[in-house]
Coordinates of C-alpha atoms and ligand atoms in Angstrom, one line a residue:
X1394 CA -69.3 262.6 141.1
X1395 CA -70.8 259.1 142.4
X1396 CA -74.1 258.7 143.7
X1397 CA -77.2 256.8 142.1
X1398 CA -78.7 258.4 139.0
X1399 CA -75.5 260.1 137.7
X1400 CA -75.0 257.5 135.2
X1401 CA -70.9 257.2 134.9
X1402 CA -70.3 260.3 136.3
X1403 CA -69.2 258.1 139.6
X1404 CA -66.4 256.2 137.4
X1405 CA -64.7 259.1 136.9
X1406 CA -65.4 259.3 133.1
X1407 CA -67.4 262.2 130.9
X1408 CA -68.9 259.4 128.8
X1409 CA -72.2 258.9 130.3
X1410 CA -71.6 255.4 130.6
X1411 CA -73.1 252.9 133.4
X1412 CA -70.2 251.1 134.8
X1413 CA -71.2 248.0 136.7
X1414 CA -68.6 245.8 138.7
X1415 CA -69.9 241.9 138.9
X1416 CA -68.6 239.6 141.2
X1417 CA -69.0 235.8 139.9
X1418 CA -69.1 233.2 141.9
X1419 CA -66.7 231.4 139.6
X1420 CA -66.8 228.6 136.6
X1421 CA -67.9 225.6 138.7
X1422 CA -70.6 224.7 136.2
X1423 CA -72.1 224.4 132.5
X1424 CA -74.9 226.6 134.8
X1425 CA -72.5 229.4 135.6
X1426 CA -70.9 229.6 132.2
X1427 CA -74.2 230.3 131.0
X1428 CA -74.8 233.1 133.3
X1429 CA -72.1 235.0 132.9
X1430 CA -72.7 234.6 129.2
X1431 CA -75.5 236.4 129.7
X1432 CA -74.5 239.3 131.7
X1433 CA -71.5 239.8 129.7
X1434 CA -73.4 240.1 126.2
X1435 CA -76.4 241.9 127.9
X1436 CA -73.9 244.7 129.5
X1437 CA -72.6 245.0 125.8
X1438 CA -76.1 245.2 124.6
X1439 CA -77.3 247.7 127.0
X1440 CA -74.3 250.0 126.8
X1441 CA -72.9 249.5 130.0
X1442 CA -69.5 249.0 130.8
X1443 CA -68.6 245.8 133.1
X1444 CA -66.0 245.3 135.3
X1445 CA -66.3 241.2 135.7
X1446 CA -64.4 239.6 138.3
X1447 CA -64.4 235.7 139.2
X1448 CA -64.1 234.6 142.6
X1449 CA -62.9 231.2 142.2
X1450 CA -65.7 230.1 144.6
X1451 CA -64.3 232.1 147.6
X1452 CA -66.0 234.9 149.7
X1453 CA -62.7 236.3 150.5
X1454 CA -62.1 237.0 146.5
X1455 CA -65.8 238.6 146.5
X1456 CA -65.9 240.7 149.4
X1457 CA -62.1 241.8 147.6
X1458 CA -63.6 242.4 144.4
X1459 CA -66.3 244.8 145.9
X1460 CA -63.8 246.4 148.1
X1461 CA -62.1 247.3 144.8
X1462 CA -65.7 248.1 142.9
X1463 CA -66.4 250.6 145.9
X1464 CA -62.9 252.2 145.5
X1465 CA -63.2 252.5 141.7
X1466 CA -66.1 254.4 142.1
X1467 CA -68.4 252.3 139.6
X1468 CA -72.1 252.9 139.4
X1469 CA -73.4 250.1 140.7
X1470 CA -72.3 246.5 142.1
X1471 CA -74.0 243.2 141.1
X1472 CA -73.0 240.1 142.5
X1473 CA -74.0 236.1 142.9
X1474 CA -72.9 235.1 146.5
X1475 CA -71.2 232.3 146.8
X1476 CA -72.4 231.7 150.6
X1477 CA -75.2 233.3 152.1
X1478 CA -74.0 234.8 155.5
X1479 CA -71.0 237.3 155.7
X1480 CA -71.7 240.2 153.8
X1481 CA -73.3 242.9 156.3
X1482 CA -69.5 244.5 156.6
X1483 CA -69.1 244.9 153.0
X1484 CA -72.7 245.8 151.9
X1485 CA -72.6 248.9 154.5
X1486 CA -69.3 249.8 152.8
X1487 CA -71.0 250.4 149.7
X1488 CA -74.3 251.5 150.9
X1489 CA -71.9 253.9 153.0
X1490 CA -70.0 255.2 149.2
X1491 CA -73.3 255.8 147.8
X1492 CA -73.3 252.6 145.2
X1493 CA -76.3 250.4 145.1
X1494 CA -75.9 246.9 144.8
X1495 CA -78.0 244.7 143.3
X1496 CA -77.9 240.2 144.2
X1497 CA -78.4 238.1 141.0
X1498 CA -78.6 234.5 141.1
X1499 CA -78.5 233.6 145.4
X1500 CA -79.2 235.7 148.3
X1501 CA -77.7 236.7 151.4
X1502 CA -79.0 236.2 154.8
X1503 CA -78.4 239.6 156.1
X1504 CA -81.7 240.9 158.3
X1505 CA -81.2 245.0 156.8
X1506 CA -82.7 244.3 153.2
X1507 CA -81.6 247.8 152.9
X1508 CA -78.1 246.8 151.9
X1509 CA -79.2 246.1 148.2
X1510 CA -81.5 247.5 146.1
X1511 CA -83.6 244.0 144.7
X1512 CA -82.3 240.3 144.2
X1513 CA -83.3 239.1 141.1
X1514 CA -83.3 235.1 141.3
X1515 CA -84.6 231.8 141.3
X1516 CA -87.1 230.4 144.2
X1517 CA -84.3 227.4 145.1
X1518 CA -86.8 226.0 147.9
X1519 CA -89.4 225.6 145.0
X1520 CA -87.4 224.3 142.7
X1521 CA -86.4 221.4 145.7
X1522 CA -90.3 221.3 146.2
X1523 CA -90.6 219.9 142.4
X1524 CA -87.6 217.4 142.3
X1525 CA -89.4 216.0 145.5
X1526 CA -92.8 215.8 144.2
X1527 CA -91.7 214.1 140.8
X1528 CA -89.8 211.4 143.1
X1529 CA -93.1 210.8 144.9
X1530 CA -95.3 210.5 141.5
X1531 CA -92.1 208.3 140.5
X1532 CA -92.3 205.8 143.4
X1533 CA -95.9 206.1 144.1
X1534 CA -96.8 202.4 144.0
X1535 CA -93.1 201.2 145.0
X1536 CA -93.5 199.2 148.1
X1537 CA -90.5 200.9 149.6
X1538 CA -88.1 201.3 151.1
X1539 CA -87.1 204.0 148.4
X1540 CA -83.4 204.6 148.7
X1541 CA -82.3 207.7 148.4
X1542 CA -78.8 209.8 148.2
X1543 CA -78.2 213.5 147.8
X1544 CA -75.8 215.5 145.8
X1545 CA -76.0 218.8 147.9
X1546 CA -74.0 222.5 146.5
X1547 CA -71.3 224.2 147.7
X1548 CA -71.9 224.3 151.9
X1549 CA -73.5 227.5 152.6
X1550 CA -74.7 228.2 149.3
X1551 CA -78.1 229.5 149.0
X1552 CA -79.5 226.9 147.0
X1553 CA -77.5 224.0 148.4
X1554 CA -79.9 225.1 151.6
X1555 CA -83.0 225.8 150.1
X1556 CA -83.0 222.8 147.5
X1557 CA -82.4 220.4 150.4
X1558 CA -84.7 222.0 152.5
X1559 CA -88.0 222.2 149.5
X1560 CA -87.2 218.4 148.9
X1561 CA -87.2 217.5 152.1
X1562 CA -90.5 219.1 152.7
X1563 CA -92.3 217.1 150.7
X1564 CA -90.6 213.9 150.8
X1565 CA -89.5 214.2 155.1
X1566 CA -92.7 213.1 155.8
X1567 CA -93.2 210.3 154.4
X1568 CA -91.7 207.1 156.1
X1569 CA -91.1 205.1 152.9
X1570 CA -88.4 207.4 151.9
X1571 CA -85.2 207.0 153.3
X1572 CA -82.0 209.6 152.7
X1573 CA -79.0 206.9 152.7
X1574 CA -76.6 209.6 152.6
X1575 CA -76.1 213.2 151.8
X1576 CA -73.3 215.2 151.2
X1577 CA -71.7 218.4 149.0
X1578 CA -70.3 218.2 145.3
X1579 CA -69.8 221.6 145.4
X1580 CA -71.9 222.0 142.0
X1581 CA -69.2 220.5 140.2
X1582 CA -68.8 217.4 137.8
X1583 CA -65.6 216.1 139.5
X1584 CA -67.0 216.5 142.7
X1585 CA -70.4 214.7 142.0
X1586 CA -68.6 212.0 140.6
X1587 CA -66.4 211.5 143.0
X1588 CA -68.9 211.5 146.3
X1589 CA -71.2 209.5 144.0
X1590 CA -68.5 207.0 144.2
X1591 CA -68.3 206.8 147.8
X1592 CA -71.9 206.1 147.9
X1593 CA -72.0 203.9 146.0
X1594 CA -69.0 201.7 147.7
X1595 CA -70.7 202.0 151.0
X1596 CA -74.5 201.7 149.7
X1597 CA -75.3 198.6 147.5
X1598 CA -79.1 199.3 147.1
X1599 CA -79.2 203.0 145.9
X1600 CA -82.7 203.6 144.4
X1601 CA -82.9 207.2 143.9
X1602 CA -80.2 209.9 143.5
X1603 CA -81.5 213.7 143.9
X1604 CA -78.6 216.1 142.7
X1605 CA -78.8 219.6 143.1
X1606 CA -77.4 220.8 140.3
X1607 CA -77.0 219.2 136.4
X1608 CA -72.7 218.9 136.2
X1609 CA -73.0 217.1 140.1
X1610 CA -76.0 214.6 138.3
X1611 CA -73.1 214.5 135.5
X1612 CA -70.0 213.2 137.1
X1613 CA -72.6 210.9 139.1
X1614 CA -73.2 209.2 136.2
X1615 CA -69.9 208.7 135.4
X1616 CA -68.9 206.8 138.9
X1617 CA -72.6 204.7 138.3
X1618 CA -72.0 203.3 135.2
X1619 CA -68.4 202.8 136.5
X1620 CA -69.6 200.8 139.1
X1621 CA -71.3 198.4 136.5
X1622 CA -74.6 199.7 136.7
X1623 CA -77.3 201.7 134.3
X1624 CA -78.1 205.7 135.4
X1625 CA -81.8 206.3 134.4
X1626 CA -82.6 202.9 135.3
X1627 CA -80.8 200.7 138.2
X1628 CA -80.6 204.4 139.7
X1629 CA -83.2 207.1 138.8
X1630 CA -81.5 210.4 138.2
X1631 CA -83.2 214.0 139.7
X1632 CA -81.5 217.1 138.9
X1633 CA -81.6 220.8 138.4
X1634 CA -80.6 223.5 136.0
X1635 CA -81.5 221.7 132.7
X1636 CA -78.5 222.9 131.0
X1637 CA -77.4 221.5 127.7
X1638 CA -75.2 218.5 129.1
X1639 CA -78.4 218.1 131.5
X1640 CA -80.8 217.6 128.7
X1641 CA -78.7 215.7 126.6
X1642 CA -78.1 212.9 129.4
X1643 CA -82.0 213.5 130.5
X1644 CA -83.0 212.7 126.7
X1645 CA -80.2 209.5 126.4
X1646 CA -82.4 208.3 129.4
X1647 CA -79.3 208.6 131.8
X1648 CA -81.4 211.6 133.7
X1649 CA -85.0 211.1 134.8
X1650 CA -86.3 214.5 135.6
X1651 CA -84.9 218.2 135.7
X1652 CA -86.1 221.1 137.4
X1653 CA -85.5 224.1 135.7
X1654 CA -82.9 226.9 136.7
X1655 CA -82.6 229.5 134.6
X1656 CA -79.3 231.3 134.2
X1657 CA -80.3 234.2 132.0
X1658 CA -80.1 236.9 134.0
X1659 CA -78.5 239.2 132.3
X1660 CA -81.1 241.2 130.3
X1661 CA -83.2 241.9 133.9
X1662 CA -80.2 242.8 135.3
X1663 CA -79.5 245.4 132.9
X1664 CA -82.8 246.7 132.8
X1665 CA -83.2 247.2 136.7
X1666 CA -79.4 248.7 136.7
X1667 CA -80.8 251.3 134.5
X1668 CA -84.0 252.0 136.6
X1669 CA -82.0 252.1 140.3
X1670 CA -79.6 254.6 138.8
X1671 CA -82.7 256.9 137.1
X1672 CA -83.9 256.7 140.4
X1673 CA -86.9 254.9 139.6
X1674 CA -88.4 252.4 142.4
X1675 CA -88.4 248.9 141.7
X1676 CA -89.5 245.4 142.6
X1677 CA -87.0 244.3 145.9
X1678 CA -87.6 240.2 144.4
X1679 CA -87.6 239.5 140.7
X1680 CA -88.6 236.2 139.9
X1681 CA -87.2 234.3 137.7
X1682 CA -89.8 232.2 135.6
X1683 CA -88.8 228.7 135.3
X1684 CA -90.5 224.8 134.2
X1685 CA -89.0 220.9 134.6
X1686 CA -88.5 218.5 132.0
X1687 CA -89.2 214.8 131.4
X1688 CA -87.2 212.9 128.8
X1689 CA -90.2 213.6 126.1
X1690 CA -89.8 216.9 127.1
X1691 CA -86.4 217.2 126.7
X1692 CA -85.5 215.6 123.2
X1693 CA -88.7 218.2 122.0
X1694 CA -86.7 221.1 123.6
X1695 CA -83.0 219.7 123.2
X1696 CA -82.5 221.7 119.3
X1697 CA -83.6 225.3 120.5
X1698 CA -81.6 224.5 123.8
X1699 CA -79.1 228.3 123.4
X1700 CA -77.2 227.0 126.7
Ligands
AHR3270 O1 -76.9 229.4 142.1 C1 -77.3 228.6 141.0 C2 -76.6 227.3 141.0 O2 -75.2 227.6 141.0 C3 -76.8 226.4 139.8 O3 -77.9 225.5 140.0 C4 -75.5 225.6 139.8 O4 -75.3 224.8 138.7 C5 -74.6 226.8 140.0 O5 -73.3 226.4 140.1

């Protein structure tokens, strides 16, 4: 048994059944929930059987996870990497058992793409591209300087590095636009809030705050309004995900602008699984299709908002 296209023959079990092992990156945010929402009910959906295993936001509980995929002998691996460098060892070790792997959500940085089978994902230096060119609209005629401080992801994280890098490619080059400070919330609320504070402690004159993900924008607000002062207004707010906390705060005028991440992965997922393992060829990058909101935009899309 094992091998692609036998279809839970691998698993050990006569059913017939696809049995995928997932490694999450963990619950660190409203974002994440959503995703694994998604692949949970979409496995059920598709008849697949999931083995779901939560990494706590460590590498070492991922690369253990598929270390115990590969000697369960599922079908196939997905997984979100929590960092992007690392996973060469691991990747050969199931390429090596015969079990494809397929990256949802971030990439890895390893050179032989042949270690997985398609990464089906966000563009993260895009979406950095479109928080930086709303901030430019935003402060067009301001006088400058504009002020600026930066919530970044987890360190290492895919699109902790890309969503830095897209913003600063369109804001880097132009002198009126100065980056205060910049450091990592780790994608969570508590962390936001609490780095938010620091910045605010040691920055007075804070015009702009870009935060890469919705929860870090979040707990952001928490430590501005703490410090006495209005988010949305004394500090404009630039985020991503657009998540239901996100829009909320982005239609209370507490958020300025959110670029769009979608976490609904799931259903692709599936779908893919099921061509890789009848042996059919498929796209190596799946796209995710994704738009921003303004606070109009939001309060129109808040009621049909499913996560
Ligand atoms: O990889 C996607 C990012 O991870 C989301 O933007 C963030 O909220 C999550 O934790």
């Amino acid at each position: 048994c094992g091998g692609e296209g036998s279809g839970g023959a691998a698993s050990g079990k006569d059913d017939g059944k696809i049995v995928m092992g997932f490694s999450q990156v963990g619950a660190e945010s409203g974002w994440r929930t959503a995703n694994t929402k998604s692949i949970q009910e979409s496995a059920a959906a598709a008849g697949i059987e999931l083995k779901f295993s939560d990494a706590q936001q460590k590498q070492e509980n991922q690369i253990k996870a598929i270390r115990s995929f590969i000697a369960q002998k599922v079908d196939i691996i997905a997984f979100s990497p929590v960092v992007e460098s690392g996973w060469d060892t691991v990747l050969k070790e199931a390429k090596d058992a015969g079990i494809p792997v397929i990256l949802t959500d971030r990439a890895v940085d390893s050179p032989d793409t042949t270690l997985y089978k398609t990464f089906i994902g966000s563009d993260f230096v895009l979406e950095g591209k479109k928080a930086g060119e709303w901030v430019k609209q935003e402060f067009a005629s301001a006088a400058g300087p504009v002020n600026m401080v930066e919530l970044q992801g987890n360190t290492g994280a895919a699109p902790a590095i890309d969503r830095k890098e897209g913003f600063e490619s369109v804001i880097g080059s132009d002198p009126k636009f100065k980056m205060l400070a910049s450091q990592p919330g780790d994608f969570t609320r508590a962390k936001g809030k609490e780095v938010m504070d620091a910045f605010l402690k040691a920055n007075p004159d804070i015009d702009l705050l870009y935060a890469h993900n919705d929860d870090m924008g979040l707990g952001a607000i928490e430590a501005i309004e703490a410090a006495g002062k209005k988010p949305g207004t004394d500090i404009k707010i630039v985020t991503v995900d657009a998540v239901k906390d996100g829009m909320q705060a982005l239609s209370d005028g507490k958020i300025n602008f959110i670029v769009e991440c979608s976490p609904l992965l799931g259903p692709q997922l599936m779908d893919l699984t099921k061509k890789v393992l009848a042996g059919e060829t498929i796209p190596t990058r799946v796209l995710t299709e994704e738009t921003t909101f303004t606070q109009d935009q939001a309060k129109a899309a808040l009621p049909e908002r499913k996560y």
